[in-house]
Amino acid sequence: MAEPLVRIPDAKVALSTASVYPESTATAFEIAARLGYDGVEVMVWTDPVSQDIEALRRLSDYHHMPILAVHAPCLLITQRVWSTDPWIKLQRARAAAEKLGASTVVVHPPFRWQRQYARDFVTGVWRMANETDVRFAVENMYPWRYRDREMLAYAPDWDVTKDDYRHFTIDLSHAATARTDALAMVDRMGDRLGHVHLADGKGSAKDEHLVPGRGTQPCAEVLERLALTGFDGHVVIEVNTRRAMSGAEREADLAEALAFTRLHLASAAKVPRR
């Protein structure tokens, strides 16, 4: 009779360079290598190194730390990074991913005030996806809330499962802020789920990005489901460590997040012994 063995899925666990903010992109590579992550996701933002393909390649080579994904500059603070034209930003993100060997570009849906971009976004992302082997994985967002008011800041929708994309990114902190069922969203994404941003949240109006296990999101359940369904994308730790009082405390948080992820990605499977 077969005995239960531990099966580890092929999914790699990466560290988002955003997880070390306000430390630098270079620091993220150093920490990821020291803690034993499988690679990094580069958040392209105001740090000049995050925008420089050759600098990123040198960091990757020096630390033996693959760049698994590139997060396109979609934040309010990156409106002028890599052009003010959102399509040029995506083209440059794709070029960076191709040159760095990354398999995924993470992109947010447009802001509602980017009207032309929002109108063409779904068809435009499909067109770009058809031109490359790199996955364009569109990320779920959330309504903006202030007191009792709610603003729908993203178009076509913050819930990206309402539109037709080849690949999705699920962010569990964003699911918490949206007060939506993350497991149901995973189900709706189905086999088009290509990328995961793992972080926790408590349903606050503020996007919290807590270390997994410190909020109310089903982080463990999502990881276990990914393992059982043979998920072959990347799981990226994207947490907020801004309140860390020291570098050691920041590293402890990132080590805890990695341990949590690896533990719950391991699933019991009955594999015959030979």
PDB file of C-alpha atoms in Angstrom:
ATOM      1  CA  MET A   1       0.000   0.000   0.000  1.00  0.00           C
ATOM      2  CA  ALA A   2       1.345   3.436  -0.960  1.00  0.00           C
ATOM      3  CA  GLU A   3       2.405   5.702   1.874  1.00  0.00           C
ATOM      4  CA  PRO A   4       1.710   9.448   1.856  1.00  0.00           C
ATOM      5  CA  LEU A   5       4.743  11.398   0.717  1.00  0.00           C
ATOM      6  CA  VAL A   6       5.288  15.148   0.555  1.00  0.00           C
ATOM      7  CA  ARG A   7       5.004  16.518  -2.946  1.00  0.00           C
ATOM      8  CA  ILE A   8       6.395  19.984  -3.666  1.00  0.00           C
ATOM      9  CA  PRO A   9       4.891  21.663  -6.749  1.00  0.00           C
ATOM     10  CA  ASP A  10       6.978  23.260  -9.466  1.00  0.00           C
ATOM     11  CA  ALA A  11       5.882  26.790  -8.522  1.00  0.00           C
ATOM     12  CA  LYS A  12       8.818  29.030  -7.622  1.00  0.00           C
ATOM     13  CA  VAL A  13       8.651  31.415  -4.659  1.00  0.00           C
ATOM     14  CA  ALA A  14       9.954  34.898  -5.420  1.00  0.00           C
ATOM     15  CA  LEU A  15      10.487  38.082  -3.436  1.00  0.00           C
ATOM     16  CA  SER A  16       9.028  41.297  -4.789  1.00  0.00           C
ATOM     17  CA  THR A  17      11.557  44.105  -4.617  1.00  0.00           C
ATOM     18  CA  ALA A  18       8.675  46.211  -3.249  1.00  0.00           C
ATOM     19  CA  SER A  19       8.795  44.084  -0.091  1.00  0.00           C
ATOM     20  CA  VAL A  20      11.976  45.782   1.146  1.00  0.00           C
ATOM     21  CA  TYR A  21      10.798  49.386   0.681  1.00  0.00           C
ATOM     22  CA  PRO A  22      12.146  51.893   1.712  1.00  0.00           C
ATOM     23  CA  GLU A  23      15.320  49.889   1.085  1.00  0.00           C
ATOM     24  CA  SER A  24      16.597  49.646  -2.493  1.00  0.00           C
ATOM     25  CA  THR A  25      16.081  47.218  -5.350  1.00  0.00           C
ATOM     26  CA  ALA A  26      19.660  46.037  -4.855  1.00  0.00           C
ATOM     27  CA  THR A  27      18.913  45.225  -1.202  1.00  0.00           C
ATOM     28  CA  ALA A  28      16.001  43.020  -2.300  1.00  0.00           C
ATOM     29  CA  PHE A  29      18.320  40.836  -4.392  1.00  0.00           C
ATOM     30  CA  GLU A  30      20.725  40.509  -1.476  1.00  0.00           C
ATOM     31  CA  ILE A  31      17.993  39.528   0.997  1.00  0.00           C
ATOM     32  CA  ALA A  32      16.312  37.125  -1.442  1.00  0.00           C
ATOM     33  CA  ALA A  33      19.604  35.304  -1.981  1.00  0.00           C
ATOM     34  CA  ARG A  34      20.459  35.160   1.709  1.00  0.00           C
ATOM     35  CA  LEU A  35      17.026  33.801   2.719  1.00  0.00           C
ATOM     36  CA  GLY A  36      16.809  31.197  -0.046  1.00  0.00           C
ATOM     37  CA  TYR A  37      14.102  32.576  -2.336  1.00  0.00           C
ATOM     38  CA  ASP A  38      13.936  31.106  -5.839  1.00  0.00           C
ATOM     39  CA  GLY A  39      14.084  34.510  -7.534  1.00  0.00           C
ATOM     40  CA  VAL A  40      12.753  38.052  -7.519  1.00  0.00           C
ATOM     41  CA  GLU A  41       9.983  40.086  -9.069  1.00  0.00           C
ATOM     42  CA  VAL A  42      11.208  43.545 -10.002  1.00  0.00           C
ATOM     43  CA  MET A  43       8.801  46.353  -9.189  1.00  0.00           C
ATOM     44  CA  VAL A  44       9.638  49.078 -11.699  1.00  0.00           C
ATOM     45  CA  TRP A  45       9.286  52.341  -9.820  1.00  0.00           C
ATOM     46  CA  THR A  46      11.257  55.479  -8.931  1.00  0.00           C
ATOM     47  CA  ASP A  47      14.449  53.637  -7.889  1.00  0.00           C
ATOM     48  CA  PRO A  48      16.701  54.138 -10.975  1.00  0.00           C
ATOM     49  CA  VAL A  49      18.131  50.614 -10.635  1.00  0.00           C
ATOM     50  CA  SER A  50      14.634  49.123 -11.076  1.00  0.00           C
ATOM     51  CA  GLN A  51      14.429  50.862 -14.469  1.00  0.00           C
ATOM     52  CA  ASP A  52      17.900  49.837 -15.702  1.00  0.00           C
ATOM     53  CA  ILE A  53      18.012  46.463 -17.468  1.00  0.00           C
ATOM     54  CA  GLU A  54      21.809  46.155 -17.364  1.00  0.00           C
ATOM     55  CA  ALA A  55      21.956  47.033 -13.667  1.00  0.00           C
ATOM     56  CA  LEU A  56      19.271  44.428 -12.963  1.00  0.00           C
ATOM     57  CA  ARG A  57      21.162  41.826 -14.985  1.00  0.00           C
ATOM     58  CA  ARG A  58      24.322  42.486 -12.986  1.00  0.00           C
ATOM     59  CA  LEU A  59      22.444  42.130  -9.697  1.00  0.00           C
ATOM     60  CA  SER A  60      20.845  38.904 -10.878  1.00  0.00           C
ATOM     61  CA  ASP A  61      24.191  37.451 -11.959  1.00  0.00           C
ATOM     62  CA  TYR A  62      26.061  38.575  -8.854  1.00  0.00           C
ATOM     63  CA  HIS A  63      23.527  37.124  -6.412  1.00  0.00           C
ATOM     64  CA  HIS A  64      22.646  34.076  -8.596  1.00  0.00           C
ATOM     65  CA  MET A  65      19.052  35.200  -8.239  1.00  0.00           C
ATOM     66  CA  PRO A  66      16.836  34.854 -11.345  1.00  0.00           C
ATOM     67  CA  ILE A  67      14.394  37.610 -12.258  1.00  0.00           C
ATOM     68  CA  LEU A  68      11.123  35.717 -12.610  1.00  0.00           C
ATOM     69  CA  ALA A  69       8.741  38.617 -13.239  1.00  0.00           C
ATOM     70  CA  VAL A  70       8.640  42.328 -14.014  1.00  0.00           C
ATOM     71  CA  HIS A  71       5.912  44.500 -12.512  1.00  0.00           C
ATOM     72  CA  ALA A  72       5.126  47.260 -14.987  1.00  0.00           C
ATOM     73  CA  PRO A  73       5.099  50.827 -13.548  1.00  0.00           C
ATOM     74  CA  CYS A  74       1.351  51.163 -12.929  1.00  0.00           C
ATOM     75  CA  LEU A  75       1.280  53.045  -9.607  1.00  0.00           C
ATOM     76  CA  LEU A  76       0.349  56.686  -9.077  1.00  0.00           C
ATOM     77  CA  ILE A  77       3.952  57.444  -8.097  1.00  0.00           C
ATOM     78  CA  THR A  78       5.258  55.941 -11.361  1.00  0.00           C
ATOM     79  CA  GLN A  79       3.128  57.962 -13.780  1.00  0.00           C
ATOM     80  CA  ARG A  80       6.280  59.328 -15.449  1.00  0.00           C
ATOM     81  CA  VAL A  81       8.491  56.236 -15.219  1.00  0.00           C
ATOM     82  CA  TRP A  82       9.261  54.755 -18.649  1.00  0.00           C
ATOM     83  CA  SER A  83       7.133  57.400 -20.430  1.00  0.00           C
ATOM     84  CA  THR A  84       3.728  58.889 -19.649  1.00  0.00           C
ATOM     85  CA  ASP A  85       2.169  56.673 -22.351  1.00  0.00           C
ATOM     86  CA  PRO A  86       0.834  53.519 -20.626  1.00  0.00           C
ATOM     87  CA  TRP A  87       1.268  51.393 -23.764  1.00  0.00           C
ATOM     88  CA  ILE A  88       4.938  52.347 -24.006  1.00  0.00           C
ATOM     89  CA  LYS A  89       5.309  51.340 -20.346  1.00  0.00           C
ATOM     90  CA  LEU A  90       3.948  47.876 -21.178  1.00  0.00           C
ATOM     91  CA  GLN A  91       6.155  47.575 -24.251  1.00  0.00           C
ATOM     92  CA  ARG A  92       9.213  48.428 -22.189  1.00  0.00           C
ATOM     93  CA  ALA A  93       8.155  46.004 -19.442  1.00  0.00           C
ATOM     94  CA  ARG A  94       7.840  43.248 -22.030  1.00  0.00           C
ATOM     95  CA  ALA A  95      11.246  44.091 -23.514  1.00  0.00           C
ATOM     96  CA  ALA A  96      12.780  44.056 -20.027  1.00  0.00           C
ATOM     97  CA  ALA A  97      11.194  40.679 -19.249  1.00  0.00           C
ATOM     98  CA  GLU A  98      12.437  39.197 -22.507  1.00  0.00           C
ATOM     99  CA  LYS A  99      15.986  40.480 -21.999  1.00  0.00           C
ATOM    100  CA  LEU A 100      16.128  39.399 -18.352  1.00  0.00           C
ATOM    101  CA  GLY A 101      14.576  35.970 -18.870  1.00  0.00           C
ATOM    102  CA  ALA A 102      11.451  36.738 -16.859  1.00  0.00           C
ATOM    103  CA  SER A 103       8.325  34.808 -17.792  1.00  0.00           C
ATOM    104  CA  THR A 104       5.704  37.287 -16.572  1.00  0.00           C
ATOM    105  CA  VAL A 105       4.792  40.967 -16.765  1.00  0.00           C
ATOM    106  CA  VAL A 106       2.358  42.027 -14.042  1.00  0.00           C
ATOM    107  CA  VAL A 107       0.031  44.848 -15.025  1.00  0.00           C
ATOM    108  CA  HIS A 108      -2.772  46.691 -13.241  1.00  0.00           C
ATOM    109  CA  PRO A 109      -6.014  47.633 -14.996  1.00  0.00           C
ATOM    110  CA  PRO A 110      -6.086  51.327 -15.997  1.00  0.00           C
ATOM    111  CA  PHE A 111      -7.253  54.150 -13.803  1.00  0.00           C
ATOM    112  CA  ARG A 112     -10.706  55.328 -14.873  1.00  0.00           C
ATOM    113  CA  TRP A 113      -9.356  58.731 -15.901  1.00  0.00           C
ATOM    114  CA  GLN A 114      -7.080  57.036 -18.459  1.00  0.00           C
ATOM    115  CA  ARG A 115     -10.110  56.838 -20.724  1.00  0.00           C
ATOM    116  CA  GLN A 116      -8.598  55.878 -24.073  1.00  0.00           C
ATOM    117  CA  TYR A 117      -6.202  53.405 -22.463  1.00  0.00           C
ATOM    118  CA  ALA A 118      -9.084  51.856 -20.503  1.00  0.00           C
ATOM    119  CA  ARG A 119     -11.275  51.633 -23.600  1.00  0.00           C
ATOM    120  CA  ASP A 120      -8.625  49.683 -25.526  1.00  0.00           C
ATOM    121  CA  PHE A 121      -7.050  47.827 -22.598  1.00  0.00           C
ATOM    122  CA  VAL A 122      -8.530  44.326 -22.955  1.00  0.00           C
ATOM    123  CA  THR A 123      -7.923  44.072 -26.705  1.00  0.00           C
ATOM    124  CA  GLY A 124      -4.548  45.786 -26.375  1.00  0.00           C
ATOM    125  CA  VAL A 125      -3.294  43.341 -23.746  1.00  0.00           C
ATOM    126  CA  TRP A 126      -4.422  40.428 -25.916  1.00  0.00           C
ATOM    127  CA  ARG A 127      -2.567  41.927 -28.881  1.00  0.00           C
ATOM    128  CA  MET A 128       0.625  42.304 -26.861  1.00  0.00           C
ATOM    129  CA  ALA A 129       0.266  38.808 -25.384  1.00  0.00           C
ATOM    130  CA  ASN A 130       0.084  37.387 -28.907  1.00  0.00           C
ATOM    131  CA  GLU A 131       3.440  38.969 -29.768  1.00  0.00           C
ATOM    132  CA  THR A 132       5.555  37.292 -27.068  1.00  0.00           C
ATOM    133  CA  ASP A 133       5.990  34.208 -24.918  1.00  0.00           C
ATOM    134  CA  VAL A 134       5.949  36.453 -21.827  1.00  0.00           C
ATOM    135  CA  ARG A 135       2.709  36.260 -19.861  1.00  0.00           C
ATOM    136  CA  PHE A 136       0.823  39.510 -19.325  1.00  0.00           C
ATOM    137  CA  ALA A 137      -0.898  38.720 -16.022  1.00  0.00           C
ATOM    138  CA  VAL A 138      -3.532  41.345 -15.160  1.00  0.00           C
ATOM    139  CA  GLU A 139      -3.914  41.917 -11.427  1.00  0.00           C
ATOM    140  CA  ASN A 140      -7.090  42.257  -9.369  1.00  0.00           C
ATOM    141  CA  MET A 141      -7.429  45.613  -7.628  1.00  0.00           C
ATOM    142  CA  TYR A 142     -10.095  47.087  -5.269  1.00  0.00           C
ATOM    143  CA  PRO A 143     -12.492  50.035  -4.835  1.00  0.00           C
ATOM    144  CA  TRP A 144     -10.999  53.086  -3.141  1.00  0.00           C
ATOM    145  CA  ARG A 145     -12.804  53.905   0.091  1.00  0.00           C
ATOM    146  CA  TYR A 146     -12.886  56.958   2.324  1.00  0.00           C
ATOM    147  CA  ARG A 147     -15.170  56.821   5.350  1.00  0.00           C
ATOM    148  CA  ASP A 148     -18.565  55.827   3.905  1.00  0.00           C
ATOM    149  CA  ARG A 149     -17.710  56.663   0.323  1.00  0.00           C
ATOM    150  CA  GLU A 150     -16.516  54.274  -2.349  1.00  0.00           C
ATOM    151  CA  MET A 151     -14.796  55.265  -5.587  1.00  0.00           C
ATOM    152  CA  LEU A 152     -14.389  52.879  -8.496  1.00  0.00           C
ATOM    153  CA  ALA A 153     -10.906  53.944  -9.525  1.00  0.00           C
ATOM    154  CA  TYR A 154     -10.114  51.222 -12.078  1.00  0.00           C
ATOM    155  CA  ALA A 155     -11.528  50.420 -15.517  1.00  0.00           C
ATOM    156  CA  PRO A 156     -12.856  48.277 -17.060  1.00  0.00           C
ATOM    157  CA  ASP A 157     -13.164  46.915 -13.488  1.00  0.00           C
ATOM    158  CA  TRP A 158     -11.122  46.305 -10.340  1.00  0.00           C
ATOM    159  CA  ASP A 159     -12.395  42.693 -10.493  1.00  0.00           C
ATOM    160  CA  VAL A 160     -10.417  41.563 -13.507  1.00  0.00           C
ATOM    161  CA  THR A 161     -12.363  38.287 -13.757  1.00  0.00           C
ATOM    162  CA  LYS A 162     -15.227  40.307 -15.255  1.00  0.00           C
ATOM    163  CA  ASP A 163     -13.137  40.746 -18.410  1.00  0.00           C
ATOM    164  CA  ASP A 164     -11.394  38.389 -20.783  1.00  0.00           C
ATOM    165  CA  TYR A 165      -7.625  38.161 -20.252  1.00  0.00           C
ATOM    166  CA  ARG A 166      -5.247  35.371 -21.162  1.00  0.00           C
ATOM    167  CA  HIS A 167      -3.575  35.414 -17.733  1.00  0.00           C
ATOM    168  CA  PHE A 168      -4.395  36.795 -14.306  1.00  0.00           C
ATOM    169  CA  THR A 169      -2.463  37.766 -11.187  1.00  0.00           C
ATOM    170  CA  ILE A 170      -4.311  37.336  -7.897  1.00  0.00           C
ATOM    171  CA  ASP A 171      -3.237  39.587  -5.035  1.00  0.00           C
ATOM    172  CA  LEU A 172      -4.680  38.469  -1.707  1.00  0.00           C
ATOM    173  CA  SER A 173      -4.113  41.813   0.005  1.00  0.00           C
ATOM    174  CA  HIS A 174      -6.129  43.476  -2.770  1.00  0.00           C
ATOM    175  CA  ALA A 175      -8.853  40.845  -2.302  1.00  0.00           C
ATOM    176  CA  ALA A 176      -8.953  41.764   1.401  1.00  0.00           C
ATOM    177  CA  THR A 177      -9.272  45.487   0.637  1.00  0.00           C
ATOM    178  CA  ALA A 178     -12.002  44.747  -1.913  1.00  0.00           C
ATOM    179  CA  ARG A 179     -13.740  42.551   0.700  1.00  0.00           C
ATOM    180  CA  THR A 180     -14.151  39.829  -1.859  1.00  0.00           C
ATOM    181  CA  ASP A 181     -13.793  36.055  -1.559  1.00  0.00           C
ATOM    182  CA  ALA A 182     -10.256  35.217  -2.674  1.00  0.00           C
ATOM    183  CA  LEU A 183     -10.925  31.495  -3.104  1.00  0.00           C
ATOM    184  CA  ALA A 184     -13.940  32.228  -5.289  1.00  0.00           C
ATOM    185  CA  MET A 185     -11.782  34.577  -7.349  1.00  0.00           C
ATOM    186  CA  VAL A 186      -9.152  31.852  -7.756  1.00  0.00           C
ATOM    187  CA  ASP A 187     -11.927  29.563  -8.995  1.00  0.00           C
ATOM    188  CA  ARG A 188     -13.122  32.171 -11.506  1.00  0.00           C
ATOM    189  CA  MET A 189      -9.581  32.648 -12.797  1.00  0.00           C
ATOM    190  CA  GLY A 190      -9.226  28.908 -13.300  1.00  0.00           C
ATOM    191  CA  ASP A 191      -6.331  27.791 -15.457  1.00  0.00           C
ATOM    192  CA  ARG A 192      -5.715  31.392 -16.521  1.00  0.00           C
ATOM    193  CA  LEU A 193      -4.286  32.156 -13.075  1.00  0.00           C
ATOM    194  CA  GLY A 194      -0.640  32.605 -13.962  1.00  0.00           C
ATOM    195  CA  HIS A 195       0.817  34.550 -11.052  1.00  0.00           C
ATOM    196  CA  VAL A 196       0.209  35.094  -7.328  1.00  0.00           C
ATOM    197  CA  HIS A 197       1.025  38.035  -5.074  1.00  0.00           C
ATOM    198  CA  LEU A 198       0.943  36.540  -1.598  1.00  0.00           C
ATOM    199  CA  ALA A 199       0.154  38.895   1.257  1.00  0.00           C
ATOM    200  CA  ASP A 200      -2.498  39.077   3.937  1.00  0.00           C
ATOM    201  CA  GLY A 201      -5.066  41.661   4.936  1.00  0.00           C
ATOM    202  CA  LYS A 202      -7.879  42.297   7.399  1.00  0.00           C
ATOM    203  CA  GLY A 203     -10.400  44.001   5.121  1.00  0.00           C
ATOM    204  CA  SER A 204      -9.245  47.541   5.891  1.00  0.00           C
ATOM    205  CA  ALA A 205      -9.855  50.312   3.355  1.00  0.00           C
ATOM    206  CA  LYS A 206      -6.072  50.544   3.201  1.00  0.00           C
ATOM    207  CA  ASP A 207      -4.166  48.004   1.098  1.00  0.00           C
ATOM    208  CA  GLU A 208      -2.224  46.372   3.931  1.00  0.00           C
ATOM    209  CA  HIS A 209       0.094  43.712   2.433  1.00  0.00           C
ATOM    210  CA  LEU A 210       0.621  41.929   5.739  1.00  0.00           C
ATOM    211  CA  VAL A 211       2.909  38.940   6.195  1.00  0.00           C
ATOM    212  CA  PRO A 212       0.857  35.815   5.295  1.00  0.00           C
ATOM    213  CA  GLY A 213      -0.866  34.418   8.367  1.00  0.00           C
ATOM    214  CA  ARG A 214      -1.263  37.777  10.099  1.00  0.00           C
ATOM    215  CA  GLY A 215      -4.607  38.710   8.570  1.00  0.00           C
ATOM    216  CA  THR A 216      -7.911  37.108   7.666  1.00  0.00           C
ATOM    217  CA  GLN A 217      -7.238  36.016   4.092  1.00  0.00           C
ATOM    218  CA  PRO A 218      -7.170  32.299   3.160  1.00  0.00           C
ATOM    219  CA  CYS A 219      -3.472  32.411   2.293  1.00  0.00           C
ATOM    220  CA  ALA A 220      -2.814  28.825   3.390  1.00  0.00           C
ATOM    221  CA  GLU A 221      -5.900  27.506   1.600  1.00  0.00           C
ATOM    222  CA  VAL A 222      -4.966  29.284  -1.635  1.00  0.00           C
ATOM    223  CA  LEU A 223      -1.449  27.836  -1.541  1.00  0.00           C
ATOM    224  CA  GLU A 224      -2.752  24.346  -0.829  1.00  0.00           C
ATOM    225  CA  ARG A 225      -5.205  24.614  -3.716  1.00  0.00           C
ATOM    226  CA  LEU A 226      -2.424  25.746  -6.041  1.00  0.00           C
ATOM    227  CA  ALA A 227      -0.332  22.755  -5.016  1.00  0.00           C
ATOM    228  CA  LEU A 228      -3.174  20.311  -5.598  1.00  0.00           C
ATOM    229  CA  THR A 229      -4.042  21.740  -9.010  1.00  0.00           C
ATOM    230  CA  GLY A 230      -0.472  21.697 -10.339  1.00  0.00           C
ATOM    231  CA  PHE A 231      -0.028  25.474 -10.536  1.00  0.00           C
ATOM    232  CA  ASP A 232       3.066  26.227 -12.634  1.00  0.00           C
ATOM    233  CA  GLY A 233       3.293  29.993 -12.210  1.00  0.00           C
ATOM    234  CA  HIS A 234       5.165  31.966  -9.558  1.00  0.00           C
ATOM    235  CA  VAL A 235       4.179  32.816  -5.992  1.00  0.00           C
ATOM    236  CA  VAL A 236       5.569  36.233  -5.116  1.00  0.00           C
ATOM    237  CA  ILE A 237       5.876  37.537  -1.567  1.00  0.00           C
ATOM    238  CA  GLU A 238       4.703  41.150  -1.785  1.00  0.00           C
ATOM    239  CA  VAL A 239       4.456  42.445   1.778  1.00  0.00           C
ATOM    240  CA  ASN A 240       4.809  45.790   3.494  1.00  0.00           C
ATOM    241  CA  THR A 241       7.846  45.969   5.798  1.00  0.00           C
ATOM    242  CA  ARG A 242       7.953  49.755   6.145  1.00  0.00           C
ATOM    243  CA  ARG A 243       7.267  49.542   9.875  1.00  0.00           C
ATOM    244  CA  ALA A 244      10.238  47.266  10.528  1.00  0.00           C
ATOM    245  CA  MET A 245      12.452  48.910  13.139  1.00  0.00           C
ATOM    246  CA  SER A 246      15.652  47.406  11.716  1.00  0.00           C
ATOM    247  CA  GLY A 247      17.067  45.426   8.830  1.00  0.00           C
ATOM    248  CA  ALA A 248      17.039  42.324  11.027  1.00  0.00           C
ATOM    249  CA  GLU A 249      13.321  42.729  11.739  1.00  0.00           C
ATOM    250  CA  ARG A 250      12.608  43.180   8.024  1.00  0.00           C
ATOM    251  CA  GLU A 251      14.542  40.012   7.196  1.00  0.00           C
ATOM    252  CA  ALA A 252      12.717  38.103   9.921  1.00  0.00           C
ATOM    253  CA  ASP A 253       9.371  39.081   8.371  1.00  0.00           C
ATOM    254  CA  LEU A 254      10.518  38.014   4.915  1.00  0.00           C
ATOM    255  CA  ALA A 255      11.914  34.737   6.258  1.00  0.00           C
ATOM    256  CA  GLU A 256       8.597  34.060   8.002  1.00  0.00           C
ATOM    257  CA  ALA A 257       6.682  34.764   4.776  1.00  0.00           C
ATOM    258  CA  LEU A 258       8.924  32.388   2.833  1.00  0.00           C
ATOM    259  CA  ALA A 259       8.577  29.613   5.436  1.00  0.00           C
ATOM    260  CA  PHE A 260       4.772  30.011   5.475  1.00  0.00           C
ATOM    261  CA  THR A 261       4.637  29.783   1.684  1.00  0.00           C
ATOM    262  CA  ARG A 262       6.859  26.740   1.356  1.00  0.00           C
ATOM    263  CA  LEU A 263       4.981  24.945   4.160  1.00  0.00           C
ATOM    264  CA  HIS A 264       1.553  25.394   2.580  1.00  0.00           C
ATOM    265  CA  LEU A 265       2.711  24.722  -0.973  1.00  0.00           C
ATOM    266  CA  ALA A 266       3.731  21.240   0.188  1.00  0.00           C
ATOM    267  CA  SER A 267       0.763  18.895  -0.063  1.00  0.00           C
ATOM    268  CA  ALA A 268       0.302  15.264   0.997  1.00  0.00           C
ATOM    269  CA  ALA A 269       0.001  12.983  -2.008  1.00  0.00           C
ATOM    270  CA  LYS A 270      -0.130   9.249  -2.282  1.00  0.00           C
ATOM    271  CA  VAL A 271       2.841   8.331  -4.426  1.00  0.00           C
ATOM    272  CA  PRO A 272       3.784   4.652  -4.829  1.00  0.00           C
ATOM    273  CA  ARG A 273       7.179   3.768  -3.392  1.00  0.00           C
ATOM    274  CA  ARG A 274       9.561   1.922  -5.697  1.00  0.00           C
TER     275      ARG A 274
END
